[in-house]
Amino acid sequence: MNLFFDLEYISSLVLKVEQGNATNTEHAYLQKVIAAQTVINEYQKENNINFQKISQKYYIWLSANWQKKSNSDREKTDHFLLKNALEKSQFVFSKKSENVFQKPLNHYSVLLILSQIWNFPLKREKKSLEQFLFYFIENVYGVPQKYIASIFHLIESDWKPILSPLGMLPKKKFSLHEIEEYFFGNKAIPDFSVHIIPKIDRYFSIVGRGHKCHLFLPKKENFDLFEAALVIHELQHLLDIDNKENLISTNCSENNDSQAMLHESVYLSEKNALNAERIFLLGTGAAKRGRFCWLESNLFYPILLLKCEMHNLLYGDNRSIDFSEICQQHGMEPLPLSALFEWGAPFQLSAYCAVAMELEQGWQKFLQN
C-alpha cells in the first residue's frame, strides 16, 4: 500500500502528542493526515502495518484524552468526531484482540455525546434536535443564523427544482496543468504534492500551516467542466493556507484573550473555495444551466441529505428512510452516495448550503412555484 506522508515524521508527531509537547498546529495536521490516510486506505488493496500501528497508537491516546477538562468544548468536539470516524473505519483495531474494531453506525448517539460536550439537554424530539443543531451549526461550523433558518425551512418544505435550463455546457476537457495555469496565474504557488488515487470518489486536500500540503485526485487528465471546478475548489483551499480571515477565535474570556485558540471556520473556508468554483464555471460560459447544476451540487442535493439525516435522527431504525427515496419525493434523480459519507460530522453539509445561498442569492428562482 502506498503511503502519501512521511511515516517517521507522523510517528514523531504522535509521540509529541503523547508527551504533551505538540503545538496546536502540529496536532491539527496530524489529525488531518490520519483521517486522510484512513480514507485513502479504503481504495487500497493492501494495508500498511506500520501505519495501522501508528493510527492505533494515536487512537488509544485519543480515547483516553479527548474528554480532559483542560480541553475546550471545541477541542473535545474535534477529538470526538475524529475518534468516531476512526471507529467506523476497518483500520482501527480493538485493544482487546486482533479483530477489527467497528462500531455500528448510530447518528443520534453521536449527536447525544456532542450535546453533552456543549451542555445541551438533548431529547429525541424535533424541537430539541433543531435547537441543538442550530446552536452547533452556528458555533462549530461558523454558519450565520439567517442561513441556518433558511436551511431548516428547506428541510421541512416540499420543494422541487425547476426543470434543468436549456443550453449546452462546454464540452472542453481540461488537464491538471491547464487548471493550475488558469487558477494560479501570476500568484505565488504554495508547496504541495499531487497524488493520484484511481477510483477514489472524491477530490480533497490536506492543508497545514508550516507543513507540506497534499492534493488527492482520481486522475490528472480529461477533467470535464465540473470535475475541473472541483480541482479548483481544492486549489483554493491550498491557496488559503495563510488566510487568517478563515479562522475563528475560541476559548477566550473578556479579560484574557491570550488563551484564545484559532480554529478554521468551515463556512468561511468553503465560501472561498465554492466561490472559486462558481467563478470558473461562469467564466467558461456555462451561464444559467451552469448555475443550476452548481446549485444542485451545493444546495439542493445537500439539503436532501440533511433532510434524510434529520429524519433518521428522529426515527432511527423504526422509520428509517434512504436518500434515493427523498430524492424521488423532490423530483430529483437519485445519486449514489459514497460509502464514506456516514463518517462525516453531523449536519456538516449545512456549511455548503449556507455558502450556496450567499453566493447565489437568487437561488429561489431555481425552485418551482
mmCIF file of C-alpha atoms in Angstrom:
data_model
loop_
_atom_site.group_PDB
_atom_site.id
_atom_site.type_symbol
_atom_site.label_atom_id
_atom_site.label_comp_id
_atom_site.label_asym_id
_atom_site.label_seq_id
_atom_site.Cartn_x
_atom_site.Cartn_y
_atom_site.Cartn_z
ATOM 1 C CA MET A 1 0.000 0.000 0.000
ATOM 2 C CA ASN A 2 1.268 3.458 -0.893
ATOM 3 C CA LEU A 3 1.691 5.958 1.908
ATOM 4 C CA PHE A 4 1.491 9.603 0.998
ATOM 5 C CA PHE A 5 3.073 11.021 4.125
ATOM 6 C CA ASP A 6 6.421 10.696 5.871
ATOM 7 C CA LEU A 7 5.721 7.834 8.256
ATOM 8 C CA GLU A 8 8.661 8.687 10.503
ATOM 9 C CA TYR A 9 7.526 12.301 10.849
ATOM 10 C CA ILE A 10 3.928 11.311 11.581
ATOM 11 C CA SER A 11 5.179 8.859 14.186
ATOM 12 C CA SER A 12 7.211 11.649 15.798
ATOM 13 C CA LEU A 13 4.081 13.844 15.947
ATOM 14 C CA VAL A 14 2.156 11.079 17.714
ATOM 15 C CA LEU A 15 4.983 10.840 20.249
ATOM 16 C CA LYS A 16 4.893 14.609 20.795
ATOM 17 C CA VAL A 17 1.128 14.430 21.356
ATOM 18 C CA GLU A 18 1.568 11.627 23.884
ATOM 19 C CA GLN A 19 4.216 13.649 25.716
ATOM 20 C CA GLY A 20 2.121 16.829 25.630
ATOM 21 C CA ASN A 21 4.704 18.686 23.514
ATOM 22 C CA ALA A 22 2.806 19.081 20.230
ATOM 23 C CA THR A 23 1.658 22.539 19.190
ATOM 24 C CA ASN A 24 -1.966 23.066 18.192
ATOM 25 C CA THR A 25 -0.868 23.371 14.559
ATOM 26 C CA GLU A 26 1.098 20.102 14.705
ATOM 27 C CA HIS A 27 -1.774 18.263 16.362
ATOM 28 C CA ALA A 28 -4.299 19.570 13.839
ATOM 29 C CA TYR A 29 -2.049 18.499 10.954
ATOM 30 C CA LEU A 30 -1.587 15.038 12.480
ATOM 31 C CA GLN A 31 -5.347 14.591 12.752
ATOM 32 C CA LYS A 32 -5.805 15.600 9.106
ATOM 33 C CA VAL A 33 -3.124 13.167 7.960
ATOM 34 C CA ILE A 34 -4.520 10.221 9.913
ATOM 35 C CA ALA A 35 -8.049 10.957 8.680
ATOM 36 C CA ALA A 36 -6.850 11.335 5.075
ATOM 37 C CA GLN A 37 -4.736 8.190 5.013
ATOM 38 C CA THR A 38 -7.596 6.237 6.579
ATOM 39 C CA VAL A 39 -9.895 7.395 3.757
ATOM 40 C CA ILE A 40 -7.263 6.545 1.133
ATOM 41 C CA ASN A 41 -6.842 3.076 2.619
ATOM 42 C CA GLU A 42 -10.410 2.303 1.608
ATOM 43 C CA TYR A 43 -9.201 2.350 -2.007
ATOM 44 C CA GLN A 44 -6.010 0.338 -1.468
ATOM 45 C CA LYS A 45 -5.789 -3.431 -1.770
ATOM 46 C CA GLU A 46 -3.046 -3.793 0.825
ATOM 47 C CA ASN A 47 -2.761 -2.397 4.319
ATOM 48 C CA ASN A 48 0.417 -0.870 5.676
ATOM 49 C CA ILE A 49 1.012 -2.448 9.063
ATOM 50 C CA ASN A 50 3.216 0.432 10.232
ATOM 51 C CA PHE A 51 0.501 2.999 9.513
ATOM 52 C CA GLN A 52 -2.014 0.782 11.304
ATOM 53 C CA LYS A 53 0.218 0.712 14.369
ATOM 54 C CA ILE A 54 0.634 4.498 14.342
ATOM 55 C CA SER A 55 -3.109 5.026 13.887
ATOM 56 C CA GLN A 56 -3.869 2.607 16.690
ATOM 57 C CA LYS A 57 -1.359 4.323 18.962
ATOM 58 C CA TYR A 58 -2.964 7.703 18.338
ATOM 59 C CA TYR A 59 -6.460 6.244 18.654
ATOM 60 C CA ILE A 60 -5.576 4.892 22.111
ATOM 61 C CA TRP A 61 -4.318 8.332 23.165
ATOM 62 C CA LEU A 62 -7.418 9.982 21.696
ATOM 63 C CA SER A 63 -9.765 7.622 23.514
ATOM 64 C CA ALA A 64 -8.048 8.300 26.825
ATOM 65 C CA ASN A 65 -7.664 12.066 26.495
ATOM 66 C CA TRP A 66 -10.436 13.584 24.384
ATOM 67 C CA GLN A 67 -12.591 14.369 27.432
ATOM 68 C CA LYS A 68 -9.864 16.042 29.512
ATOM 69 C CA LYS A 69 -11.145 19.043 31.463
ATOM 70 C CA SER A 70 -8.311 21.191 30.103
ATOM 71 C CA ASN A 71 -9.707 20.773 26.572
ATOM 72 C CA SER A 72 -12.096 23.418 25.310
ATOM 73 C CA ASP A 73 -15.534 22.346 24.104
ATOM 74 C CA ARG A 74 -14.332 22.849 20.526
ATOM 75 C CA GLU A 75 -11.251 20.654 21.130
ATOM 76 C CA LYS A 76 -13.411 17.941 22.667
ATOM 77 C CA THR A 77 -15.703 18.155 19.656
ATOM 78 C CA ASP A 78 -12.883 17.837 17.117
ATOM 79 C CA HIS A 79 -11.262 14.977 19.035
ATOM 80 C CA PHE A 80 -14.530 13.096 19.443
ATOM 81 C CA LEU A 81 -15.521 13.429 15.782
ATOM 82 C CA LEU A 82 -12.167 12.041 14.630
ATOM 83 C CA LYS A 83 -12.389 9.239 17.189
ATOM 84 C CA ASN A 84 -15.865 8.413 15.925
ATOM 85 C CA ALA A 85 -14.714 8.384 12.286
ATOM 86 C CA LEU A 86 -11.795 6.101 13.112
ATOM 87 C CA GLU A 87 -14.129 3.719 14.906
ATOM 88 C CA LYS A 88 -16.160 3.403 11.725
ATOM 89 C CA SER A 89 -13.034 2.537 9.780
ATOM 90 C CA GLN A 90 -11.920 -1.047 9.370
ATOM 91 C CA PHE A 91 -8.368 0.060 10.091
ATOM 92 C CA VAL A 92 -8.777 0.688 13.813
ATOM 93 C CA PHE A 93 -8.125 -2.407 15.859
ATOM 94 C CA SER A 94 -9.603 -3.335 19.205
ATOM 95 C CA LYS A 95 -7.200 -3.191 22.117
ATOM 96 C CA LYS A 96 -8.596 -6.490 23.391
ATOM 97 C CA SER A 97 -7.955 -8.554 20.299
ATOM 98 C CA GLU A 98 -6.583 -8.501 16.785
ATOM 99 C CA ASN A 99 -10.085 -8.299 15.342
ATOM 100 C CA VAL A 100 -11.154 -5.179 13.545
ATOM 101 C CA PHE A 101 -12.926 -2.733 15.850
ATOM 102 C CA GLN A 102 -16.027 -1.257 14.237
ATOM 103 C CA LYS A 103 -18.951 0.406 15.994
ATOM 104 C CA PRO A 104 -22.386 0.153 14.401
ATOM 105 C CA LEU A 105 -23.490 3.493 12.987
ATOM 106 C CA ASN A 106 -25.791 5.490 15.218
ATOM 107 C CA HIS A 107 -26.227 9.160 14.315
ATOM 108 C CA TYR A 108 -28.305 10.002 17.370
ATOM 109 C CA SER A 109 -25.760 8.576 19.807
ATOM 110 C CA VAL A 110 -23.088 10.759 18.155
ATOM 111 C CA LEU A 111 -25.262 13.845 18.455
ATOM 112 C CA LEU A 112 -26.094 12.995 22.059
ATOM 113 C CA ILE A 113 -22.401 12.969 23.044
ATOM 114 C CA LEU A 114 -21.852 16.253 21.200
ATOM 115 C CA SER A 115 -24.776 17.798 23.077
ATOM 116 C CA GLN A 116 -23.225 16.676 26.364
ATOM 117 C CA ILE A 117 -19.945 18.355 25.394
ATOM 118 C CA TRP A 118 -21.818 21.614 24.816
ATOM 119 C CA ASN A 119 -24.024 21.191 27.932
ATOM 120 C CA PHE A 120 -27.248 20.962 25.972
ATOM 121 C CA PRO A 121 -30.087 18.772 27.334
ATOM 122 C CA LEU A 122 -30.879 16.938 24.087
ATOM 123 C CA LYS A 123 -34.069 14.928 23.627
ATOM 124 C CA ARG A 124 -35.070 12.741 20.704
ATOM 125 C CA GLU A 125 -37.780 15.079 19.539
ATOM 126 C CA LYS A 126 -37.933 17.529 16.660
ATOM 127 C CA LYS A 127 -37.776 20.809 18.598
ATOM 128 C CA SER A 128 -34.869 19.709 20.780
ATOM 129 C CA LEU A 129 -32.882 18.346 17.827
ATOM 130 C CA GLU A 130 -33.412 21.522 15.815
ATOM 131 C CA GLN A 131 -32.411 23.756 18.733
ATOM 132 C CA PHE A 132 -29.151 21.907 19.302
ATOM 133 C CA LEU A 133 -28.304 21.595 15.620
ATOM 134 C CA PHE A 134 -28.973 25.335 15.164
ATOM 135 C CA TYR A 135 -26.543 26.066 18.012
ATOM 136 C CA PHE A 136 -23.978 23.527 16.794
ATOM 137 C CA ILE A 137 -24.020 24.695 13.164
ATOM 138 C CA GLU A 138 -23.512 28.303 14.226
ATOM 139 C CA ASN A 139 -20.825 27.740 16.857
ATOM 140 C CA VAL A 140 -18.826 24.859 15.350
ATOM 141 C CA TYR A 141 -19.188 25.389 11.595
ATOM 142 C CA GLY A 142 -19.454 29.182 11.778
ATOM 143 C CA VAL A 143 -22.658 29.451 9.716
ATOM 144 C CA PRO A 144 -24.607 32.749 10.124
ATOM 145 C CA GLN A 145 -28.022 32.396 11.766
ATOM 146 C CA LYS A 146 -30.008 33.750 8.803
ATOM 147 C CA TYR A 147 -28.839 30.899 6.590
ATOM 148 C CA ILE A 148 -29.452 28.253 9.255
ATOM 149 C CA ALA A 149 -33.098 29.323 9.446
ATOM 150 C CA SER A 150 -33.414 29.042 5.656
ATOM 151 C CA ILE A 151 -31.774 25.611 5.689
ATOM 152 C CA PHE A 152 -34.256 24.258 8.227
ATOM 153 C CA HIS A 153 -37.114 25.786 6.245
ATOM 154 C CA LEU A 154 -35.981 23.905 3.125
ATOM 155 C CA ILE A 155 -35.557 20.681 5.109
ATOM 156 C CA GLU A 156 -39.194 20.896 6.180
ATOM 157 C CA SER A 157 -40.609 22.093 2.835
ATOM 158 C CA ASP A 158 -41.878 20.022 -0.095
ATOM 159 C CA TRP A 159 -39.997 21.972 -2.772
ATOM 160 C CA LYS A 160 -38.922 20.789 -6.202
ATOM 161 C CA PRO A 161 -36.313 22.338 -8.511
ATOM 162 C CA ILE A 162 -37.256 23.755 -11.873
ATOM 163 C CA LEU A 163 -36.527 21.682 -14.935
ATOM 164 C CA SER A 164 -32.908 21.938 -15.972
ATOM 165 C CA PRO A 165 -32.465 25.121 -18.036
ATOM 166 C CA LEU A 166 -31.812 24.685 -21.729
ATOM 167 C CA GLY A 167 -28.405 25.360 -23.147
ATOM 168 C CA MET A 168 -25.214 23.492 -23.832
ATOM 169 C CA LEU A 169 -22.490 23.154 -21.255
ATOM 170 C CA PRO A 170 -18.939 23.476 -22.602
ATOM 171 C CA LYS A 171 -17.592 20.043 -23.560
ATOM 172 C CA LYS A 172 -13.937 21.015 -23.269
ATOM 173 C CA LYS A 173 -11.709 18.641 -21.312
ATOM 174 C CA PHE A 174 -9.053 20.034 -19.002
ATOM 175 C CA SER A 175 -5.696 18.736 -17.853
ATOM 176 C CA LEU A 176 -4.415 19.368 -14.335
ATOM 177 C CA HIS A 177 -1.684 21.560 -15.840
ATOM 178 C CA GLU A 178 -4.287 23.736 -17.606
ATOM 179 C CA ILE A 179 -6.362 24.050 -14.435
ATOM 180 C CA GLU A 180 -3.321 25.069 -12.385
ATOM 181 C CA GLU A 181 -2.276 27.628 -15.015
ATOM 182 C CA TYR A 182 -5.773 29.133 -15.026
ATOM 183 C CA PHE A 183 -6.067 29.224 -11.251
ATOM 184 C CA PHE A 184 -2.637 30.346 -10.099
ATOM 185 C CA GLY A 185 -1.732 32.643 -13.000
ATOM 186 C CA ASN A 186 0.876 35.002 -11.529
ATOM 187 C CA LYS A 187 0.026 34.123 -7.915
ATOM 188 C CA ALA A 188 2.622 32.533 -5.655
ATOM 189 C CA ILE A 189 2.093 28.762 -5.783
ATOM 190 C CA PRO A 190 2.037 27.013 -2.390
ATOM 191 C CA ASP A 191 4.223 23.977 -1.774
ATOM 192 C CA PHE A 192 2.074 20.909 -2.406
ATOM 193 C CA SER A 193 2.248 17.395 -3.812
ATOM 194 C CA VAL A 194 -0.326 15.832 -6.126
ATOM 195 C CA HIS A 195 -1.317 12.207 -5.512
ATOM 196 C CA ILE A 196 -3.422 10.200 -7.936
ATOM 197 C CA ILE A 197 -5.711 7.611 -6.319
ATOM 198 C CA PRO A 198 -7.559 5.645 -9.040
ATOM 199 C CA LYS A 199 -11.287 5.100 -8.404
ATOM 200 C CA ILE A 200 -11.384 7.436 -5.406
ATOM 201 C CA ASP A 201 -14.818 9.067 -5.292
ATOM 202 C CA ARG A 202 -13.733 12.462 -4.004
ATOM 203 C CA TYR A 203 -11.306 15.320 -4.543
ATOM 204 C CA PHE A 204 -9.664 16.521 -1.347
ATOM 205 C CA SER A 205 -6.608 18.218 0.062
ATOM 206 C CA ILE A 206 -4.585 18.337 3.267
ATOM 207 C CA VAL A 207 -3.544 21.822 4.293
ATOM 208 C CA GLY A 208 -1.347 22.501 7.307
ATOM 209 C CA ARG A 209 0.435 25.730 8.184
ATOM 210 C CA GLY A 210 4.156 25.077 8.294
ATOM 211 C CA HIS A 211 3.698 21.654 6.684
ATOM 212 C CA LYS A 212 3.739 20.341 3.146
ATOM 213 C CA CYS A 213 0.284 20.317 1.595
ATOM 214 C CA HIS A 214 -1.217 17.453 -0.408
ATOM 215 C CA LEU A 215 -3.830 17.244 -3.172
ATOM 216 C CA PHE A 216 -5.612 13.946 -3.870
ATOM 217 C CA LEU A 217 -7.293 13.331 -7.230
ATOM 218 C CA PRO A 218 -8.549 10.314 -9.210
ATOM 219 C CA LYS A 219 -6.691 11.394 -12.383
ATOM 220 C CA LYS A 220 -4.517 14.104 -13.995
ATOM 221 C CA GLU A 221 -6.141 14.444 -17.414
ATOM 222 C CA ASN A 222 -9.546 14.667 -19.083
ATOM 223 C CA PHE A 223 -11.411 16.584 -16.387
ATOM 224 C CA ASP A 224 -14.823 17.700 -17.560
ATOM 225 C CA LEU A 225 -16.141 21.144 -16.626
ATOM 226 C CA PHE A 226 -17.487 20.238 -13.187
ATOM 227 C CA GLU A 227 -14.571 17.959 -12.348
ATOM 228 C CA ALA A 228 -12.226 20.832 -13.163
ATOM 229 C CA ALA A 229 -14.274 23.042 -10.840
ATOM 230 C CA LEU A 230 -13.739 20.527 -8.030
ATOM 231 C CA VAL A 231 -9.978 20.695 -8.592
ATOM 232 C CA ILE A 232 -10.165 24.493 -8.395
ATOM 233 C CA HIS A 233 -12.117 24.131 -5.136
ATOM 234 C CA GLU A 234 -9.185 22.251 -3.605
ATOM 235 C CA LEU A 235 -6.559 24.597 -5.088
ATOM 236 C CA GLN A 236 -8.337 27.472 -3.332
ATOM 237 C CA HIS A 237 -8.003 25.611 -0.025
ATOM 238 C CA LEU A 238 -4.256 25.295 -0.710
ATOM 239 C CA LEU A 239 -4.012 28.985 -1.550
ATOM 240 C CA ASP A 240 -5.832 29.871 1.679
ATOM 241 C CA ILE A 241 -3.212 28.214 3.859
ATOM 242 C CA ASP A 242 -2.172 31.558 5.381
ATOM 243 C CA ASN A 243 -5.569 33.239 5.147
ATOM 244 C CA LYS A 244 -6.282 34.201 8.753
ATOM 245 C CA GLU A 245 -9.713 35.519 7.771
ATOM 246 C CA ASN A 246 -10.887 31.889 7.682
ATOM 247 C CA LEU A 247 -10.036 31.396 11.356
ATOM 248 C CA ILE A 248 -12.300 31.955 14.331
ATOM 249 C CA SER A 249 -11.146 32.504 17.897
ATOM 250 C CA THR A 250 -12.470 30.315 20.706
ATOM 251 C CA ASN A 251 -11.810 29.595 24.373
ATOM 252 C CA CYS A 252 -11.087 33.189 25.384
ATOM 253 C CA SER A 253 -12.540 35.450 28.064
ATOM 254 C CA GLU A 254 -13.227 39.176 28.220
ATOM 255 C CA ASN A 255 -10.189 39.785 30.421
ATOM 256 C CA ASN A 256 -7.719 37.395 28.843
ATOM 257 C CA ASP A 257 -7.532 36.556 25.174
ATOM 258 C CA SER A 258 -4.044 35.061 25.441
ATOM 259 C CA GLN A 259 -5.645 31.642 25.868
ATOM 260 C CA ALA A 260 -7.662 32.004 22.677
ATOM 261 C CA MET A 261 -7.378 29.156 20.193
ATOM 262 C CA LEU A 262 -7.806 29.599 16.469
ATOM 263 C CA HIS A 263 -9.986 27.112 14.610
ATOM 264 C CA GLU A 264 -10.816 27.011 10.949
ATOM 265 C CA SER A 265 -14.325 28.206 10.111
ATOM 266 C CA VAL A 266 -15.830 25.581 7.815
ATOM 267 C CA TYR A 267 -18.262 28.186 6.484
ATOM 268 C CA LEU A 268 -15.616 30.806 5.616
ATOM 269 C CA SER A 269 -13.221 28.237 4.186
ATOM 270 C CA GLU A 270 -15.872 26.702 1.946
ATOM 271 C CA LYS A 271 -17.120 30.144 0.950
ATOM 272 C CA ASN A 272 -13.774 30.918 -0.685
ATOM 273 C CA ALA A 273 -13.499 27.501 -2.320
ATOM 274 C CA LEU A 274 -17.058 27.381 -3.645
ATOM 275 C CA ASN A 275 -16.762 30.932 -4.938
ATOM 276 C CA ALA A 276 -13.637 29.934 -6.866
ATOM 277 C CA GLU A 277 -15.647 27.042 -8.368
ATOM 278 C CA ARG A 278 -18.502 29.340 -9.327
ATOM 279 C CA ILE A 279 -16.264 31.980 -10.941
ATOM 280 C CA PHE A 280 -14.616 29.278 -13.048
ATOM 281 C CA LEU A 281 -17.934 27.816 -14.210
ATOM 282 C CA LEU A 282 -19.440 31.173 -15.122
ATOM 283 C CA GLY A 283 -16.203 32.232 -16.821
ATOM 284 C CA THR A 284 -16.416 29.295 -19.209
ATOM 285 C CA GLY A 285 -19.805 30.397 -20.478
ATOM 286 C CA ALA A 286 -21.863 27.858 -18.520
ATOM 287 C CA ALA A 287 -24.448 30.612 -17.858
ATOM 288 C CA LYS A 288 -27.866 29.724 -16.375
ATOM 289 C CA ARG A 289 -27.548 25.965 -16.792
ATOM 290 C CA GLY A 290 -24.138 26.041 -15.128
ATOM 291 C CA ARG A 291 -25.594 27.994 -12.181
ATOM 292 C CA PHE A 292 -28.409 25.453 -11.883
ATOM 293 C CA CYS A 293 -26.002 22.495 -11.875
ATOM 294 C CA TRP A 294 -23.791 24.251 -9.312
ATOM 295 C CA LEU A 295 -26.817 24.815 -7.066
ATOM 296 C CA GLU A 296 -27.848 21.195 -7.480
ATOM 297 C CA SER A 297 -24.455 20.046 -6.225
ATOM 298 C CA ASN A 298 -24.028 22.563 -3.417
ATOM 299 C CA LEU A 299 -27.555 23.317 -2.203
ATOM 300 C CA PHE A 300 -30.335 21.040 -3.453
ATOM 301 C CA TYR A 301 -28.700 17.625 -3.018
ATOM 302 C CA PRO A 302 -27.035 18.624 0.277
ATOM 303 C CA ILE A 303 -30.404 19.825 1.622
ATOM 304 C CA LEU A 304 -31.905 16.432 0.781
ATOM 305 C CA LEU A 305 -29.025 14.697 2.556
ATOM 306 C CA LEU A 306 -29.676 16.878 5.612
ATOM 307 C CA LYS A 307 -33.391 16.060 5.376
ATOM 308 C CA CYS A 308 -32.550 12.367 5.324
ATOM 309 C CA GLU A 309 -30.179 12.853 8.253
ATOM 310 C CA MET A 310 -32.807 14.710 10.284
ATOM 311 C CA HIS A 311 -35.440 12.052 9.580
ATOM 312 C CA ASN A 312 -33.137 9.285 10.746
ATOM 313 C CA LEU A 313 -32.109 11.283 13.817
ATOM 314 C CA LEU A 314 -35.761 11.472 14.796
ATOM 315 C CA TYR A 315 -36.898 7.957 13.958
ATOM 316 C CA GLY A 316 -33.748 5.813 13.761
ATOM 317 C CA ASP A 317 -34.289 2.240 12.667
ATOM 318 C CA ASN A 318 -38.024 2.344 13.363
ATOM 319 C CA ARG A 319 -38.899 4.514 10.358
ATOM 320 C CA SER A 320 -35.615 4.922 8.522
ATOM 321 C CA ILE A 321 -35.604 6.470 5.059
ATOM 322 C CA ASP A 322 -32.896 6.335 2.433
ATOM 323 C CA PHE A 323 -31.510 9.103 0.281
ATOM 324 C CA SER A 324 -32.913 7.819 -3.009
ATOM 325 C CA GLU A 325 -36.433 7.875 -1.586
ATOM 326 C CA ILE A 326 -36.115 11.514 -0.526
ATOM 327 C CA CYS A 327 -34.658 12.467 -3.929
ATOM 328 C CA GLN A 328 -37.689 10.972 -5.671
ATOM 329 C CA GLN A 329 -40.060 12.839 -3.352
ATOM 330 C CA HIS A 330 -38.457 16.099 -4.500
ATOM 331 C CA GLY A 331 -38.376 15.278 -8.189
ATOM 332 C CA MET A 332 -34.613 14.834 -8.336
ATOM 333 C CA GLU A 333 -32.619 11.980 -9.769
ATOM 334 C CA PRO A 334 -31.198 9.753 -7.010
ATOM 335 C CA LEU A 335 -27.420 9.786 -6.845
ATOM 336 C CA PRO A 336 -25.161 7.078 -5.423
ATOM 337 C CA LEU A 337 -23.698 8.016 -2.061
ATOM 338 C CA SER A 338 -20.096 7.483 -1.083
ATOM 339 C CA ALA A 339 -19.630 4.652 1.380
ATOM 340 C CA LEU A 340 -17.618 7.155 3.434
ATOM 341 C CA PHE A 341 -20.404 9.713 3.711
ATOM 342 C CA GLU A 342 -21.551 8.461 7.094
ATOM 343 C CA TRP A 343 -18.094 9.048 8.554
ATOM 344 C CA GLY A 344 -18.767 12.779 8.431
ATOM 345 C CA ALA A 345 -19.726 15.142 11.223
ATOM 346 C CA PRO A 346 -23.436 15.786 11.897
ATOM 347 C CA PHE A 347 -25.051 18.330 9.590
ATOM 348 C CA GLN A 348 -21.683 19.464 8.203
ATOM 349 C CA LEU A 349 -23.219 19.890 4.743
ATOM 350 C CA SER A 350 -25.125 22.854 6.177
ATOM 351 C CA ALA A 351 -21.973 24.930 5.594
ATOM 352 C CA TYR A 352 -22.127 24.199 1.846
ATOM 353 C CA CYS A 353 -25.838 25.023 1.764
ATOM 354 C CA ALA A 354 -25.309 28.338 3.523
ATOM 355 C CA VAL A 355 -22.459 29.348 1.216
ATOM 356 C CA ALA A 356 -24.522 28.458 -1.863
ATOM 357 C CA MET A 357 -27.360 30.642 -0.571
ATOM 358 C CA GLU A 358 -24.992 33.553 -0.013
ATOM 359 C CA LEU A 359 -23.135 33.309 -3.321
ATOM 360 C CA GLU A 360 -26.225 32.618 -5.472
ATOM 361 C CA GLN A 361 -28.682 34.974 -3.823
ATOM 362 C CA GLY A 362 -31.327 34.289 -6.464
ATOM 363 C CA TRP A 363 -31.369 30.562 -5.627
ATOM 364 C CA GLN A 364 -35.142 30.622 -5.016
ATOM 365 C CA LYS A 365 -35.646 31.277 -8.748
ATOM 366 C CA PHE A 366 -34.445 27.740 -9.378
ATOM 367 C CA LEU A 367 -37.328 26.237 -7.386
ATOM 368 C CA GLN A 368 -40.818 25.598 -8.743
ATOM 369 C CA ASN A 369 -43.523 27.950 -7.507
#
